[in-house]
Amino acid sequence: MALYLIHGNDGVKLSRSGEMALFKRLIAELVGTFWLVFGGIGSAVFATPLDIGAAGVALAFGLTLLTMAYTIGHISGCHINPAVSVGLWVSGRFPLKEVVPYIVVQLIGGWMGAGLVYAIASGREGFELATSLAPNGYGIHSPEGYPLLSALLVEIALTFGFMLTILGATDKRVPKGFAPIPIGLALTLVHLVGIPVTNMSVNPARSTGPALFLGGWALSQLWLFWVAPIAGAFIAGLLYRFVFSEYELPAVQVNRQDINVAKK
């Protein structure tokens, strides 16, 4: 039995006796997604008085992913993002039957991370839920007023690039042990580009957590932050599987008699 996770297209060998059971991997995904959402959104909410700006928030998201990739990558693959789970399945590195369980626990982890940010931030005087939790949005809810089409394009394009980085960095042809570094940097980069447009998602679990607490417009716009990231990851998975993957030519058997005939 083999699972094709973030470690590369050789997969992670799992024994039938239950070693690295699905339950353990799901718990790892829950914890990892909680850490990503709490650390990323928390930096935007708590560090505002320190004026860390978009660059600081982008770095926080990148660091949460980098740290979790080293912490749980060998356990669950550290997807911590429904779009990544879908992209890995499309690329042939993850079984379809486990996509839904992974997504479910990722959503729970995202909800828990946003919930903890809310619980902490609500204790501050002057707290307003409508302006907290760094929700993703477009139109009047975009940080710089970008419309729906701009939000759709930026989320698809940046998730595509992010997913492509994951697939390339974890390819078996690449030196092992360094994948979390370019992946974490890629997440930092996409946030630097996308925060002014949508507050940057590339991760439906990151978007769903805050939206469940805010309700209203955040829930009505949530569809885009599911459709666009999954579309971008889907395209990247197809491209890597059918264009960038390494294919070996089938071996050709040659009889000794044929060789002798050729020499004559």
mmCIF file of C-alpha atoms in Angstrom, residues 18-202:
data_model
loop_
_atom_site.group_PDB
_atom_site.id
_atom_site.type_symbol
_atom_site.label_atom_id
_atom_site.label_comp_id
_atom_site.label_asym_id
_atom_site.label_seq_id
_atom_site.Cartn_x
_atom_site.Cartn_y
_atom_site.Cartn_z
ATOM 1 C CA GLY A 18 -1.674 0.229 10.568
ATOM 2 C CA GLU A 19 1.595 2.131 10.833
ATOM 3 C CA MET A 20 0.990 5.783 9.990
ATOM 4 C CA ALA A 21 -2.740 5.037 9.988
ATOM 5 C CA LEU A 22 -5.197 7.386 8.342
ATOM 6 C CA PHE A 23 -6.366 8.612 11.749
ATOM 7 C CA LYS A 24 -2.871 9.805 12.657
ATOM 8 C CA ARG A 25 -2.466 11.553 9.325
ATOM 9 C CA LEU A 26 -5.819 13.293 9.700
ATOM 10 C CA ILE A 27 -4.877 14.562 13.153
ATOM 11 C CA ALA A 28 -1.620 15.891 11.697
ATOM 12 C CA GLU A 29 -3.538 17.686 8.949
ATOM 13 C CA LEU A 30 -5.918 19.210 11.480
ATOM 14 C CA VAL A 31 -3.058 20.493 13.642
ATOM 15 C CA GLY A 32 -1.131 21.775 10.638
ATOM 16 C CA THR A 33 -4.084 23.687 9.194
ATOM 17 C CA PHE A 34 -4.868 25.130 12.623
ATOM 18 C CA TRP A 35 -1.285 26.386 12.880
ATOM 19 C CA LEU A 36 -1.357 27.874 9.377
ATOM 20 C CA VAL A 37 -4.596 29.784 9.912
ATOM 21 C CA PHE A 38 -3.824 30.865 13.461
ATOM 22 C CA GLY A 39 -0.315 32.030 12.599
ATOM 23 C CA GLY A 40 -1.205 33.709 9.322
ATOM 24 C CA ILE A 41 -4.421 35.423 10.319
ATOM 25 C CA GLY A 42 -3.105 36.086 13.811
ATOM 26 C CA SER A 43 -0.222 38.077 12.382
ATOM 27 C CA ALA A 44 -2.681 40.250 10.445
ATOM 28 C CA VAL A 45 -4.935 40.799 13.460
ATOM 29 C CA PHE A 46 -2.580 40.998 16.442
ATOM 30 C CA ALA A 47 0.447 42.637 14.832
ATOM 31 C CA THR A 48 -1.436 45.521 13.198
ATOM 32 C CA PRO A 49 -0.306 47.985 15.912
ATOM 33 C CA LEU A 50 3.280 46.956 15.132
ATOM 34 C CA ASP A 51 2.738 47.932 11.488
ATOM 35 C CA ILE A 52 4.237 44.765 10.018
ATOM 36 C CA GLY A 53 2.300 45.426 6.833
ATOM 37 C CA ALA A 54 1.510 43.024 4.006
ATOM 38 C CA ALA A 55 5.127 41.858 3.873
ATOM 39 C CA GLY A 56 5.030 40.776 7.504
ATOM 40 C CA VAL A 57 1.750 38.914 7.066
ATOM 41 C CA ALA A 58 3.059 37.221 3.913
ATOM 42 C CA LEU A 59 6.167 36.105 5.773
ATOM 43 C CA ALA A 60 4.050 34.751 8.626
ATOM 44 C CA PHE A 61 2.033 32.573 6.257
ATOM 45 C CA GLY A 62 5.230 31.307 4.653
ATOM 46 C CA LEU A 63 6.815 30.511 7.999
ATOM 47 C CA THR A 64 3.777 28.620 9.278
ATOM 48 C CA LEU A 65 3.853 26.381 6.227
ATOM 49 C CA LEU A 66 7.615 25.892 6.324
ATOM 50 C CA THR A 67 7.578 24.910 10.009
ATOM 51 C CA MET A 68 4.654 22.522 9.587
ATOM 52 C CA ALA A 69 6.179 20.937 6.477
ATOM 53 C CA TYR A 70 9.181 19.892 8.546
ATOM 54 C CA THR A 71 6.978 18.945 11.508
ATOM 55 C CA ILE A 72 4.237 16.834 9.904
ATOM 56 C CA GLY A 73 5.447 16.352 6.327
ATOM 57 C CA HIS A 74 6.680 12.856 7.159
ATOM 58 C CA ILE A 75 3.344 12.016 8.801
ATOM 59 C CA SER A 76 0.590 13.350 6.556
ATOM 60 C CA GLY A 77 2.415 15.042 3.707
ATOM 61 C CA CYS A 78 1.471 18.467 5.132
ATOM 62 C CA HIS A 79 -1.165 19.374 2.583
ATOM 63 C CA ILE A 80 -3.061 21.606 5.078
ATOM 64 C CA ASN A 81 -4.979 23.004 2.114
ATOM 65 C CA PRO A 82 -7.920 21.412 0.243
ATOM 66 C CA ALA A 83 -6.611 22.756 -3.071
ATOM 67 C CA VAL A 84 -3.255 21.045 -2.500
ATOM 68 C CA SER A 85 -4.954 17.723 -1.718
ATOM 69 C CA VAL A 86 -6.918 17.995 -4.965
ATOM 70 C CA GLY A 87 -3.810 19.006 -6.930
ATOM 71 C CA LEU A 88 -1.837 16.067 -5.576
ATOM 72 C CA TRP A 89 -4.656 13.697 -6.500
ATOM 73 C CA VAL A 90 -4.812 15.094 -10.045
ATOM 74 C CA SER A 91 -1.031 14.703 -10.352
ATOM 75 C CA GLY A 92 -1.314 11.026 -9.372
ATOM 76 C CA ARG A 93 0.404 11.313 -6.020
ATOM 77 C CA PHE A 94 -2.576 10.983 -3.666
ATOM 78 C CA PRO A 95 -5.491 8.500 -3.607
ATOM 79 C CA LEU A 96 -8.950 9.847 -4.392
ATOM 80 C CA LYS A 97 -10.551 7.976 -1.476
ATOM 81 C CA GLU A 98 -8.614 10.081 1.038
ATOM 82 C CA VAL A 99 -9.178 13.504 -0.519
ATOM 83 C CA VAL A 100 -12.496 14.086 1.268
ATOM 84 C CA PRO A 101 -11.278 13.007 4.757
ATOM 85 C CA TYR A 102 -8.261 15.301 4.367
ATOM 86 C CA ILE A 103 -10.448 18.239 3.326
ATOM 87 C CA VAL A 104 -12.840 17.700 6.240
ATOM 88 C CA VAL A 105 -10.112 17.862 8.887
ATOM 89 C CA GLN A 106 -8.443 20.784 7.117
ATOM 90 C CA LEU A 107 -11.713 22.713 7.393
ATOM 91 C CA ILE A 108 -11.989 21.860 11.074
ATOM 92 C CA GLY A 109 -8.402 22.993 11.656
ATOM 93 C CA GLY A 110 -9.040 26.247 9.793
ATOM 94 C CA TRP A 111 -12.172 26.880 11.827
ATOM 95 C CA MET A 112 -10.268 26.227 15.058
ATOM 96 C CA GLY A 113 -7.430 28.569 14.053
ATOM 97 C CA ALA A 114 -9.816 31.386 13.144
ATOM 98 C CA GLY A 115 -11.781 30.702 16.324
ATOM 99 C CA LEU A 116 -8.732 31.111 18.530
ATOM 100 C CA VAL A 117 -7.826 34.374 16.792
ATOM 101 C CA TYR A 118 -11.395 35.557 17.377
ATOM 102 C CA ALA A 119 -11.344 34.502 21.041
ATOM 103 C CA ILE A 120 -8.109 36.396 21.679
ATOM 104 C CA ALA A 121 -8.918 39.489 19.607
ATOM 105 C CA SER A 122 -12.418 39.893 21.055
ATOM 106 C CA GLY A 123 -10.900 40.593 24.451
ATOM 107 C CA ARG A 124 -9.406 43.843 23.206
ATOM 108 C CA GLU A 125 -11.321 47.069 23.793
ATOM 109 C CA GLY A 126 -12.862 48.383 20.604
ATOM 110 C CA PHE A 127 -12.900 44.995 18.879
ATOM 111 C CA GLU A 128 -15.217 44.837 15.856
ATOM 112 C CA LEU A 129 -15.867 41.472 14.239
ATOM 113 C CA ALA A 130 -16.685 43.042 10.869
ATOM 114 C CA THR A 131 -13.144 44.396 10.501
ATOM 115 C CA SER A 132 -11.289 41.501 12.111
ATOM 116 C CA LEU A 133 -10.116 37.982 11.136
ATOM 117 C CA ALA A 134 -8.599 39.115 7.802
ATOM 118 C CA PRO A 135 -11.380 37.637 5.617
ATOM 119 C CA ASN A 136 -10.967 37.152 1.876
ATOM 120 C CA GLY A 137 -13.155 39.253 -0.386
ATOM 121 C CA TYR A 138 -13.567 41.147 -3.631
ATOM 122 C CA GLY A 139 -15.320 44.332 -4.721
ATOM 123 C CA ILE A 140 -15.911 46.603 -1.750
ATOM 124 C CA HIS A 141 -14.457 43.895 0.496
ATOM 125 C CA SER A 142 -11.145 43.774 -1.374
ATOM 126 C CA PRO A 143 -8.361 45.627 0.463
ATOM 127 C CA GLU A 144 -7.823 47.816 -2.619
ATOM 128 C CA GLY A 145 -11.261 47.511 -4.217
ATOM 129 C CA TYR A 146 -10.462 44.911 -6.900
ATOM 130 C CA PRO A 147 -13.533 43.455 -8.695
ATOM 131 C CA LEU A 148 -14.633 39.824 -8.943
ATOM 132 C CA LEU A 149 -12.779 39.076 -12.192
ATOM 133 C CA SER A 150 -9.493 40.387 -10.822
ATOM 134 C CA ALA A 151 -9.942 38.307 -7.676
ATOM 135 C CA LEU A 152 -10.739 35.200 -9.704
ATOM 136 C CA LEU A 153 -7.717 35.596 -11.958
ATOM 137 C CA VAL A 154 -5.224 36.310 -9.184
ATOM 138 C CA GLU A 155 -6.403 33.372 -7.059
ATOM 139 C CA ILE A 156 -6.245 30.936 -9.979
ATOM 140 C CA ALA A 157 -2.847 32.160 -11.192
ATOM 141 C CA LEU A 158 -1.176 32.251 -7.774
ATOM 142 C CA THR A 159 -2.570 28.879 -6.687
ATOM 143 C CA PHE A 160 -1.361 27.438 -9.988
ATOM 144 C CA GLY A 161 2.171 28.725 -9.323
ATOM 145 C CA PHE A 162 2.078 27.616 -5.698
ATOM 146 C CA MET A 163 0.899 24.104 -6.609
ATOM 147 C CA LEU A 164 3.485 23.839 -9.364
ATOM 148 C CA THR A 165 6.191 24.729 -6.829
ATOM 149 C CA ILE A 166 4.976 21.971 -4.503
ATOM 150 C CA LEU A 167 4.995 19.371 -7.271
ATOM 151 C CA GLY A 168 8.417 20.431 -8.537
ATOM 152 C CA ALA A 169 10.075 20.731 -5.127
ATOM 153 C CA THR A 170 8.846 17.263 -4.112
ATOM 154 C CA ASP A 171 9.705 15.540 -7.384
ATOM 155 C CA LYS A 172 11.906 12.453 -6.924
ATOM 156 C CA ARG A 173 14.478 14.031 -9.270
ATOM 157 C CA VAL A 174 15.059 16.884 -6.811
ATOM 158 C CA PRO A 175 17.396 16.520 -3.784
ATOM 159 C CA LYS A 176 15.342 15.477 -0.767
ATOM 160 C CA GLY A 177 15.022 17.347 2.505
ATOM 161 C CA PHE A 178 14.801 20.876 1.116
ATOM 162 C CA ALA A 179 11.242 20.969 -0.256
ATOM 163 C CA PRO A 180 9.711 22.945 2.659
ATOM 164 C CA ILE A 181 12.002 25.899 1.921
ATOM 165 C CA PRO A 182 10.881 26.734 -1.650
ATOM 166 C CA ILE A 183 7.293 25.820 -0.751
ATOM 167 C CA GLY A 184 7.276 28.194 2.221
ATOM 168 C CA LEU A 185 8.887 30.922 0.127
ATOM 169 C CA ALA A 186 6.303 30.360 -2.616
ATOM 170 C CA LEU A 187 3.469 30.903 -0.134
ATOM 171 C CA THR A 188 5.180 34.092 1.025
ATOM 172 C CA LEU A 189 5.465 35.285 -2.573
ATOM 173 C CA VAL A 190 1.832 34.647 -3.478
ATOM 174 C CA HIS A 191 0.725 36.606 -0.410
ATOM 175 C CA LEU A 192 2.961 39.523 -1.305
ATOM 176 C CA VAL A 193 1.234 39.648 -4.687
ATOM 177 C CA GLY A 194 -2.316 38.814 -3.667
ATOM 178 C CA ILE A 195 -2.963 40.484 -0.311
ATOM 179 C CA PRO A 196 -3.906 43.845 -1.898
ATOM 180 C CA VAL A 197 -6.367 42.080 -4.213
ATOM 181 C CA THR A 198 -8.258 39.588 -2.015
ATOM 182 C CA ASN A 199 -6.306 39.384 1.265
ATOM 183 C CA MET A 200 -4.993 36.234 -0.466
ATOM 184 C CA SER A 201 -6.451 32.799 -0.037
ATOM 185 C CA VAL A 202 -4.965 30.024 -2.253
#
